[in-house]
Coordinates of C-alpha atoms and ligand atoms in Angstrom, one line a residue:
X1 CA 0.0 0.0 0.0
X2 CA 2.5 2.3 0.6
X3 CA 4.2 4.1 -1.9
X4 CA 7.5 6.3 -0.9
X5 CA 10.6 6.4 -2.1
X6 CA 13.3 3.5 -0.6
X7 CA 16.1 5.6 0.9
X8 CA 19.2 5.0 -1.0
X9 CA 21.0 3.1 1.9
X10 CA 24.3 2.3 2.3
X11 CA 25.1 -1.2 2.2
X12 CA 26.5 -3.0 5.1
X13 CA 27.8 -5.9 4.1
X14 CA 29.4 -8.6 6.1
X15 CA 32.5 -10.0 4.1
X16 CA 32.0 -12.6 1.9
X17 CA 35.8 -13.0 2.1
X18 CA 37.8 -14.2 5.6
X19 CA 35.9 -14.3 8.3
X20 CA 32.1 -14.5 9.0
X21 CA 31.0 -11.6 11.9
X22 CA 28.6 -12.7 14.5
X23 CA 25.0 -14.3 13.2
X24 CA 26.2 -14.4 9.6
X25 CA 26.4 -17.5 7.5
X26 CA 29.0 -19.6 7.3
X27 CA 28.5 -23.1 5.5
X28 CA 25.9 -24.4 4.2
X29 CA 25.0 -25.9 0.9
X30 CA 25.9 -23.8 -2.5
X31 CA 27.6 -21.1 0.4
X32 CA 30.9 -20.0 -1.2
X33 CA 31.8 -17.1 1.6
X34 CA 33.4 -17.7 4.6
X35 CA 33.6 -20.9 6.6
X36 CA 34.9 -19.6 9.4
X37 CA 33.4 -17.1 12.1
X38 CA 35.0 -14.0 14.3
X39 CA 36.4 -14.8 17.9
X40 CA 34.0 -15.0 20.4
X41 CA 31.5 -16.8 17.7
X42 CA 31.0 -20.8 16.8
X43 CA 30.1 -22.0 13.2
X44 CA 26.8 -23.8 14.3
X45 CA 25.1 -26.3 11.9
X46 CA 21.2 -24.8 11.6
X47 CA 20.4 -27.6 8.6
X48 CA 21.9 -28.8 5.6
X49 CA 21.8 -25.7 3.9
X50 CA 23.1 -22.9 6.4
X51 CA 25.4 -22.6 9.2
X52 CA 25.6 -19.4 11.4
X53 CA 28.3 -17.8 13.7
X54 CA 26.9 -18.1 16.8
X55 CA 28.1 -16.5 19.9
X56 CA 30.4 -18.8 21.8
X57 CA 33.4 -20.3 22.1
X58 CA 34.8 -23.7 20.3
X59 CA 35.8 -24.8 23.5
X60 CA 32.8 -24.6 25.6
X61 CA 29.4 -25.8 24.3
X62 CA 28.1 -24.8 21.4
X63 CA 24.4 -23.3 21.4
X64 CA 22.9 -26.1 19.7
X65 CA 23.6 -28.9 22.0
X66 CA 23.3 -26.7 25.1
X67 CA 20.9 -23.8 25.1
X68 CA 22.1 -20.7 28.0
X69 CA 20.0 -20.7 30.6
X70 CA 20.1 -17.1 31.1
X71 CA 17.6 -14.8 29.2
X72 CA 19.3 -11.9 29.5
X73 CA 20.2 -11.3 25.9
X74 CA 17.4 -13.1 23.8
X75 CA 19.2 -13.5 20.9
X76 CA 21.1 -16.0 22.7
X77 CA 18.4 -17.8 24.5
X78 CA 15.9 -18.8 22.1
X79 CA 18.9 -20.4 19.5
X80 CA 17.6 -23.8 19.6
X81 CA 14.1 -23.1 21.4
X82 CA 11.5 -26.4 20.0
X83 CA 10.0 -22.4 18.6
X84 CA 12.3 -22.6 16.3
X85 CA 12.0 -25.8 14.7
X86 CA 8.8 -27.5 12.7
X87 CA 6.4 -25.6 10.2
X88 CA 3.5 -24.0 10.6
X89 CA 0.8 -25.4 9.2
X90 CA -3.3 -24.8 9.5
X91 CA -6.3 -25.9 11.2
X92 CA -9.1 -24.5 10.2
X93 CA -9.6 -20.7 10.7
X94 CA -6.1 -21.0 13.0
X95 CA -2.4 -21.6 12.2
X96 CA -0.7 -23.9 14.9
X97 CA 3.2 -25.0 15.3
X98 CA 4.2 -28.9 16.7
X99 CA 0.8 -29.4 18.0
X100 CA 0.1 -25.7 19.2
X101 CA -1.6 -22.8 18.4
X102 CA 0.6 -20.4 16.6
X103 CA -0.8 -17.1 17.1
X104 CA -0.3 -14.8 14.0
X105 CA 0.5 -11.2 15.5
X106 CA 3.4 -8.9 14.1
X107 CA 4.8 -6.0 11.6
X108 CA 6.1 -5.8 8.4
X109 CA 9.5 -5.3 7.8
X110 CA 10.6 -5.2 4.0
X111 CA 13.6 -3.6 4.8
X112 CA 15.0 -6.0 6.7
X113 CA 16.8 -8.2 3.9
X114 CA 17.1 -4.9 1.4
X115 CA 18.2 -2.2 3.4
X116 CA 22.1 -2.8 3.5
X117 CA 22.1 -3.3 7.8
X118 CA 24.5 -4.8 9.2
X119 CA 23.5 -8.1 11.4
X120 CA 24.0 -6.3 14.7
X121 CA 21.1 -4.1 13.1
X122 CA 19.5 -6.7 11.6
X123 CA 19.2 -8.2 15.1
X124 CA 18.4 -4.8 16.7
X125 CA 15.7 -4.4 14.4
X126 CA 14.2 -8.0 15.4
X127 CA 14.4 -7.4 18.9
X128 CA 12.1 -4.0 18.7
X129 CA 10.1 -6.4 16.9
X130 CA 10.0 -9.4 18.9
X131 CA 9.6 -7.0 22.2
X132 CA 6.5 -5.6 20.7
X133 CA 4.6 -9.1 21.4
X134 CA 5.4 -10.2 17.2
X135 CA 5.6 -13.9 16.2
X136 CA 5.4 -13.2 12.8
X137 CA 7.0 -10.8 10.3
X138 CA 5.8 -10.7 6.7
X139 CA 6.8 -9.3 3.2
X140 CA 10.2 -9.6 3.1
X141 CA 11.9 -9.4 -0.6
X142 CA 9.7 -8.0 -2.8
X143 CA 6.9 -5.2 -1.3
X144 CA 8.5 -3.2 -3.9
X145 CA 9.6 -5.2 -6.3
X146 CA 13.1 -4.2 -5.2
X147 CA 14.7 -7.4 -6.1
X148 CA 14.3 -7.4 -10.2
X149 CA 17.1 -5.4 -11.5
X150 CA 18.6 -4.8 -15.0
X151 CA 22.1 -3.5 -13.6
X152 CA 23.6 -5.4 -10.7
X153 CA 24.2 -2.6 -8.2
X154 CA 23.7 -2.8 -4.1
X155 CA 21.3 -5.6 -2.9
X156 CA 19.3 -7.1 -5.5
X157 CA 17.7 -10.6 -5.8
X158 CA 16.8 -11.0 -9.4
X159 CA 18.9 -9.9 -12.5
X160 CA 17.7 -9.6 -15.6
X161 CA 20.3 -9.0 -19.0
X162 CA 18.0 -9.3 -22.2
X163 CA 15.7 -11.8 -21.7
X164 CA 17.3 -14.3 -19.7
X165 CA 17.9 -13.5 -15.9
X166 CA 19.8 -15.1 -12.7
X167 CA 18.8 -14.9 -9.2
X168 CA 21.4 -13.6 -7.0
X169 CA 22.6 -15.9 -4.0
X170 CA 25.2 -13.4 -3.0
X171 CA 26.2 -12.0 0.2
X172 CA 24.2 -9.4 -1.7
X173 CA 21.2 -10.9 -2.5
X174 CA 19.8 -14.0 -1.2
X175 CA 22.7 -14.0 1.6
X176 CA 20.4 -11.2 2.9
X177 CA 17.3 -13.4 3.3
X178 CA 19.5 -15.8 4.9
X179 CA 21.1 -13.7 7.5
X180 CA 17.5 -12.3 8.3
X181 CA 16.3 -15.8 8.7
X182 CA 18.7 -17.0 11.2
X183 CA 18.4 -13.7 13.2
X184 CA 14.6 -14.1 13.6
X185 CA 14.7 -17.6 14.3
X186 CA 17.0 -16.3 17.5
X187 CA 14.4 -13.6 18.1
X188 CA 11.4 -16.6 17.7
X189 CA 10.1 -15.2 14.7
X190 CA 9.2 -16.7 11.5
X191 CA 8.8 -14.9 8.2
X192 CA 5.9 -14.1 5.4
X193 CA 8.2 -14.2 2.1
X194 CA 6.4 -12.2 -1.0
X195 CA 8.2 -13.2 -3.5
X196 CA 7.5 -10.7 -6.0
X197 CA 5.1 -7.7 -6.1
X198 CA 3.0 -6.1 -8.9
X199 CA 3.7 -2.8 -8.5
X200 CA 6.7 -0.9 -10.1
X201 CA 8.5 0.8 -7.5
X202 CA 11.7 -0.9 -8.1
X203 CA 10.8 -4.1 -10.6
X204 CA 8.0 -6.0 -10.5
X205 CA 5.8 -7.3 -12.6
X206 CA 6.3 -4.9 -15.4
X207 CA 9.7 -5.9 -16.1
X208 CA 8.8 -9.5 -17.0
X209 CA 6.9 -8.2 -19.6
X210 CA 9.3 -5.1 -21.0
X211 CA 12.0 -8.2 -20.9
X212 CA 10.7 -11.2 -22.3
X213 CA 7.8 -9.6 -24.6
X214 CA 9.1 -6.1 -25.5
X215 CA 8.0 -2.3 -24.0
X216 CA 3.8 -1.5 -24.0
X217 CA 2.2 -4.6 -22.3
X218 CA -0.5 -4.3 -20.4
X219 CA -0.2 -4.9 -17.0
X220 CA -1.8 -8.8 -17.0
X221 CA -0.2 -10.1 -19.9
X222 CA 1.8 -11.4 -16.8
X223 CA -0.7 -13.5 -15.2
X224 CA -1.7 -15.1 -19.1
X225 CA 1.6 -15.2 -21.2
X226 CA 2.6 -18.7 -21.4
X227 CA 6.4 -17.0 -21.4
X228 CA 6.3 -15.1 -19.1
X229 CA 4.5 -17.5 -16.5
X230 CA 7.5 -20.2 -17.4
X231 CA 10.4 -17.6 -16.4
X232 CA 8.5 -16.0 -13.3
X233 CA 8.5 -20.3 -12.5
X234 CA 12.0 -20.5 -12.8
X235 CA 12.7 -17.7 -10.5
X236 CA 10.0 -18.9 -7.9
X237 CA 12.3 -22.3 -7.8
X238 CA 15.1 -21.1 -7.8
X239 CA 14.6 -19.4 -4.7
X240 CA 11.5 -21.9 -3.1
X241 CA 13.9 -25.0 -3.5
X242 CA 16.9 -23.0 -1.9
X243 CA 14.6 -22.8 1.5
X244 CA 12.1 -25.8 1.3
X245 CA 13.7 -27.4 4.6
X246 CA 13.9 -23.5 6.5
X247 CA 11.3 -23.5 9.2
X248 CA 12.1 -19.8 9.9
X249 CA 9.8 -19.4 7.0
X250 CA 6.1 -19.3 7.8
X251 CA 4.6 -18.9 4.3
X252 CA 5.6 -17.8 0.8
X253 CA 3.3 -15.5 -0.6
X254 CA 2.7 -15.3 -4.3
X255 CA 2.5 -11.5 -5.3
X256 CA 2.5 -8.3 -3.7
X257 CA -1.1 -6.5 -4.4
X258 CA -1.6 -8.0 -7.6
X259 CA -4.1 -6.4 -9.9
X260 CA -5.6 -6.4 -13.1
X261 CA -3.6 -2.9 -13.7
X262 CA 0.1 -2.4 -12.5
X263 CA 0.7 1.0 -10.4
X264 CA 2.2 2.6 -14.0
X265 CA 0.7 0.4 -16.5
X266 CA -2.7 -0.3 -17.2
X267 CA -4.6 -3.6 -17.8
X268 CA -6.3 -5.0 -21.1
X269 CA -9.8 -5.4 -21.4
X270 CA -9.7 -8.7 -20.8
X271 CA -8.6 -8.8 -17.8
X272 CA -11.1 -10.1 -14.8
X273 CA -11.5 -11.7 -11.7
X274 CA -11.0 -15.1 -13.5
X275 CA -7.7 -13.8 -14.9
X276 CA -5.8 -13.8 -11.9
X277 CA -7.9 -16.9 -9.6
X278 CA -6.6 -19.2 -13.0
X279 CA -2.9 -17.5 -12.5
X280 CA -3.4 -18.0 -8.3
X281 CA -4.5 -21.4 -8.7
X282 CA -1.5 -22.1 -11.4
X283 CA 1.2 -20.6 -9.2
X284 CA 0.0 -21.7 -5.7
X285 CA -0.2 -25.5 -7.1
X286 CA 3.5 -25.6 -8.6
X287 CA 5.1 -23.9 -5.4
X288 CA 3.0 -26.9 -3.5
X289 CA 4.5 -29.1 -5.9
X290 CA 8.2 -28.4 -5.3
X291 CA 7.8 -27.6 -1.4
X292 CA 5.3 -29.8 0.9
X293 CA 6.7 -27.7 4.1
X294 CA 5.4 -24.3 3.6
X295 CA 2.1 -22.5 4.0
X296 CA 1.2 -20.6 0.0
X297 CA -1.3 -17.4 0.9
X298 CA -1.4 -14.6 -2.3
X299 CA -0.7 -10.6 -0.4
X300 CA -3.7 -9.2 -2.3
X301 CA -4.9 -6.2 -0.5
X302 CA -8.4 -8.5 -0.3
X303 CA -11.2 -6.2 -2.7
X304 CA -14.5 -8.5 -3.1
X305 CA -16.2 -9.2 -6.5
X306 CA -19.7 -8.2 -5.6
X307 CA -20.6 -6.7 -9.1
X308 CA -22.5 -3.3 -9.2
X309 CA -21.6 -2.8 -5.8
X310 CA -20.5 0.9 -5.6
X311 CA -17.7 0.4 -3.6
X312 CA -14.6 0.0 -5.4
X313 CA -13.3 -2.5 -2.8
X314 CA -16.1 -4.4 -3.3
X315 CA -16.9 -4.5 -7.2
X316 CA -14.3 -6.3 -8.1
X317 CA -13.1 -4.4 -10.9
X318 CA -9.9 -4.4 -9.3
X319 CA -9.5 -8.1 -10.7
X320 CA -9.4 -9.5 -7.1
X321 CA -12.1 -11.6 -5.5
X322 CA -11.3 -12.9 -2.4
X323 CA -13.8 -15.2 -1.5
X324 CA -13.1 -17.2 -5.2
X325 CA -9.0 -16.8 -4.4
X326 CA -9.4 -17.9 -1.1
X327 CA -11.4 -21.2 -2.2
X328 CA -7.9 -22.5 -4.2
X329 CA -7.3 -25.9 -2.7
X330 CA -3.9 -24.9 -2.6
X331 CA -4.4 -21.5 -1.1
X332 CA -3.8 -21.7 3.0
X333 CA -4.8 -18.6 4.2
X334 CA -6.4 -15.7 3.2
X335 CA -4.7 -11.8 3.2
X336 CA -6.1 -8.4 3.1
X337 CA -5.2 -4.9 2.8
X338 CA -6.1 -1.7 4.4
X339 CA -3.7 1.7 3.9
X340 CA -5.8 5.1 4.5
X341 CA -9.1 3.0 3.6
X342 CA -8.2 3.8 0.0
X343 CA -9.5 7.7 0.7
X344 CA -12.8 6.2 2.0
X345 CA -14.3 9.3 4.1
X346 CA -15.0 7.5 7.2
X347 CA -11.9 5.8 7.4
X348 CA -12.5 4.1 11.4
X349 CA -16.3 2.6 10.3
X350 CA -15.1 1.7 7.1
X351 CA -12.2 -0.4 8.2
X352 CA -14.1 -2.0 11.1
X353 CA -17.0 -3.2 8.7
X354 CA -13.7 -4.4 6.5
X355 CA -11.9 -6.5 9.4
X356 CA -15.7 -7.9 10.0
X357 CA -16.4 -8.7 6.3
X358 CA -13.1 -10.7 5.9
X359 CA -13.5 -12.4 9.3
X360 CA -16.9 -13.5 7.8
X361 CA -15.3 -14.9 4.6
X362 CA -13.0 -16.8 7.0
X363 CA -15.7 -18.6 8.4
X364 CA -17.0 -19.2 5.5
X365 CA -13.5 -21.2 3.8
X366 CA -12.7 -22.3 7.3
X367 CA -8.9 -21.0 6.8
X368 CA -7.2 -18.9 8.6
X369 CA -6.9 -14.7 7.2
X370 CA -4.9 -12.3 8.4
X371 CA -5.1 -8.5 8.2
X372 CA -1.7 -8.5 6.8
X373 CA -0.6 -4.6 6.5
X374 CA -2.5 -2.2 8.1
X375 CA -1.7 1.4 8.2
X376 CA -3.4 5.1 8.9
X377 CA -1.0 7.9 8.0
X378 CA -2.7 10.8 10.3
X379 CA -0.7 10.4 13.5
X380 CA -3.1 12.3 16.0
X381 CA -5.9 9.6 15.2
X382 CA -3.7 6.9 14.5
X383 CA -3.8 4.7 17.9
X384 CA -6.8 5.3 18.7
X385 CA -8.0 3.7 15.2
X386 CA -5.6 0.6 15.6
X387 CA -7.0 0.3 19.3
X388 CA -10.5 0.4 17.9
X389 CA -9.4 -2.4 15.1
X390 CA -7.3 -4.4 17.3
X391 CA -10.7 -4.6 19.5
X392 CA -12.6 -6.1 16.3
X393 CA -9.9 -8.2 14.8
X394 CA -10.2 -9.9 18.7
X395 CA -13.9 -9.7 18.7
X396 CA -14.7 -11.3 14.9
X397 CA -11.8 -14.1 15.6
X398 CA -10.3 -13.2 12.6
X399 CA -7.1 -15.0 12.8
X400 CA -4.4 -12.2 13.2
X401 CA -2.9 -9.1 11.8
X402 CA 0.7 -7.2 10.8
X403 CA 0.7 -3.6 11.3
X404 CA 2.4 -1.6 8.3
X405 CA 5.3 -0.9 9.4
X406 CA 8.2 -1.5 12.1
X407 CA 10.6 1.2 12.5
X408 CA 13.6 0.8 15.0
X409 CA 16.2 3.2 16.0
X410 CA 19.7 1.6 13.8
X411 CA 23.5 2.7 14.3
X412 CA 22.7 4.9 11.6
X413 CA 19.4 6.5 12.8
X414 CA 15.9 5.4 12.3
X415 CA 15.1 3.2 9.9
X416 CA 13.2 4.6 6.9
X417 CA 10.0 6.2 7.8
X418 CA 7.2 6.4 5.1
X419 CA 4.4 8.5 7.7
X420 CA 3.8 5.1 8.8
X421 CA 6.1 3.7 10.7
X422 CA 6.3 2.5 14.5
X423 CA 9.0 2.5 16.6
X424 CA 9.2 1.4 20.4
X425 CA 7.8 3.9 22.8
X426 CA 5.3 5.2 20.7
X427 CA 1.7 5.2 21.7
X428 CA 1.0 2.6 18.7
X429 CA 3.4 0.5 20.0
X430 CA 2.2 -0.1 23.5
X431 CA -1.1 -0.8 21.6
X432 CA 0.1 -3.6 19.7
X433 CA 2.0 -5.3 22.8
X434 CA -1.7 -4.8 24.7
X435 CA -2.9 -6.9 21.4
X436 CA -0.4 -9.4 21.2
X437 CA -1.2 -10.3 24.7
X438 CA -4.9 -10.0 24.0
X439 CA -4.9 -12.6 21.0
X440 CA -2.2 -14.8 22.2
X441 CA -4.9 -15.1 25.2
X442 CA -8.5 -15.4 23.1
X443 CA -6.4 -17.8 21.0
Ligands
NAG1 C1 -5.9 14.1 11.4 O1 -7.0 13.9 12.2 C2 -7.5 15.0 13.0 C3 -8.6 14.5 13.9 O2 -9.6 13.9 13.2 C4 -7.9 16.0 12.0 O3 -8.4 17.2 12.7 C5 -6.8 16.4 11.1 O4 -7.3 17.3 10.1 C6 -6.3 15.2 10.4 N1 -5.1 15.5 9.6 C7 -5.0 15.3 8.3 C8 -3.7 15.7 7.7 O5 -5.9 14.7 7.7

């Protein structure tokens, strides 16, 4: 939903050459950095595919075999916490974890893996997080679409030259997701991964098209070109298959907001509803087919298809229906969308009625659905309307909610702050903690 400009940041990296620095990676397969850690850290097995400098020293225990006791630091204590291993997976209108209920409560974070930090911010920024009551954070890679380049130039996950392109596992691309996986798994948080997004900002959808099919395609030639939906497969493996084992991921998510139009292109007129539940239903079953492990939701902002409806959000002439979307078999959970009600007048009534209309659908599928970005840009009314929808997100049982966005306080200064942003001690902050307790107790 929102739609600022990314900070030019500057990048961070931990060295890909000699040594590892604390929490970064450090074996693993198809790693081809480091294998050995800075003093005072242990290369620590997490599964086949990553290993992680973990504090410690190779003469005492190591964290794996003997978690500390103290939970002083908690980036120490929860390292091999049982909340750390298994997937989550659904029952019914709930998610659950090893037999439990998992309660899905957090913030979204797209910065984390694409803002250059360094993993002592990285782990700063998960701590603000995990403090506020979070078990979940969502949309990391693509909310903008950030990852699909054409020049290979600070922290990019997808690289296009002509029309073939490469995913970058680099300590510059996908290295990123990695170290932000192993530092939430320390903070006991697991991860939403969008994996692309449909609007422009920096990629998206659009350059699928512009590459493989030339410049002026609509917007949803990329939910119905045969080419285009083979290379936007590739990339989904490439980069599902490199994580099916992670349990620090909660769910891969298909698309950022997708719609019939892109945020500077526009959509043909054949373009409905249909159009993108046939692309859902396509892209939801092949991800289930090369990874058994993970939860597959889409990231659409949620808009019904109730036709001559008046209300934009519910007319469907976004190209979204919900209900229809949420009915895939291969579709877990249900997502929805609400950033400044879309201008709707009475933004507090309107967004209430919204929680309660998608709770209602929820019931209906019996599958879990998350308010999964939520954000009000006028800050003198801002708690008090999160208060008011935290109340009816608890009273409908909808399943849980992310608020748009976490903000923390980094070496560098606050992170970047869009007019939405929450950072520990303000007033939206203490209302989410009062939440997080709220739902982790209604269950
Ligand atoms: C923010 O909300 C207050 C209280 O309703 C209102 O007076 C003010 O005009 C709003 N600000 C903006 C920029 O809309």
């Amino acid at each position: 939903m929102i739609r600022s400009t990314l900070l030019v940041l500057a990048l961070s990296l931990p060295s890909v050459f000699g040594q590892s620095p604390e929490w970064g990676q450090c074996g693993g397969i198809g790693w081809t950095g480091a294998t050995t850690c800075v003093s005072g850290t242990v290369c620590t097995v997490s599964n086949a595919y990553y290993s992680q400098c973990l504090p410690g020293t190779a003469t005492t225990t190591t964290v794996s075999t003997a978690p500390p006791t103290s939970t002083s630091t908690a980036t120490t204590s929860t390292a091999s916490s049982p909340a750390s291993t298994g997937f989550v997976t659904t029952s019914g209108t709930r998610f659950t974890l090893n037999g439990a209920r998992y309660t899905l409560i957090g913030e979204n974070a797209y910065w984390l893996a694409l803002g250059g930090y360094s993993t002592t911010d990285i782990n700063k920024a998960l701590s603000d997080i995990a403090a506020s009551g979070a078990t979940t954070v969502s949309r990391l890679i693509s909310t903008r679409g950030f990852n699909e380049v054409t020049s290979a130039n600070g922290i990019y996950f997808h690289l296009w030259s002509g029309r073939s392109a490469t995913v970058n596992t680099g300590a510059n691309g996908l290295g990123m997701l990695d170290t932000v996986i192993a530092a939430a798994k320390q903070h006991g948080l697991r991860l939403i991964v969008s994996l692309y997004s449909s609007r422009s900002d920096y990629g998206g959808m659009d350059v699928y098209a512009a590459q493989l099919l030339g410049s002026g395609q609509s917007h949803d030639v990329f939910y119905t070109n045969p080419t285009i939906i083979a290379a936007f497969k590739t990339y989904v493996q490439a980069v599902v298959t490199r994580y099916v084992n992670e349990p620090g991921i909660l769910a891969w998510e298909l698309v950022n907001e997708p719609r019939c139009s892109g945020s500077s292109t526009t959509a043909s007129s054949s373009c409905t509803v249909s159009t993108i539940t046939t692309w859902v239903s396509t892209m939801s079953a092949f991800i289930k087919s090369i990874d058994s492990n993970h939860l597959v939701g889409l990231g659409d902002e949620g808009f019904f298809n109730e036709p001559g409806n008046s209300d934009y959000m519910y007319q469907g002439s976004a190209g979204i229906d919900f209900v229809a979307n949420l009915k895939v078999s291969t579709i877990d959970f249900g997502t929805f969308h609400v950033g400044n009600c879309w201008g709707e007048t009475n933004t507090v009534p309107w967004g209430t009625q919204w929680i309660t209309d998608h709770a209602t659908a929820m019931t209906n599928a019996n599958k879990p659905v998350i308010l999964e970005e939520f954000g009000i840009s006028n800050s003198s009314t801002r708690a008090s309307t999160y208060t008011t929808w935290y109340q009816n997100v608890i009273s409908t049982g909808l399943t849980g909610d992310l608020i748009w966005q976490a903000g923390s306080q980094l070496t560098n200064g606050p992170t970047a702050n869009d007019g939405y942003a929450i950072y520990p001690g303000n007033p939206e902050y203490a209302a989410m903690q009062a939440h997080a307790a709220a739902l982790k107790a209604r269950g």
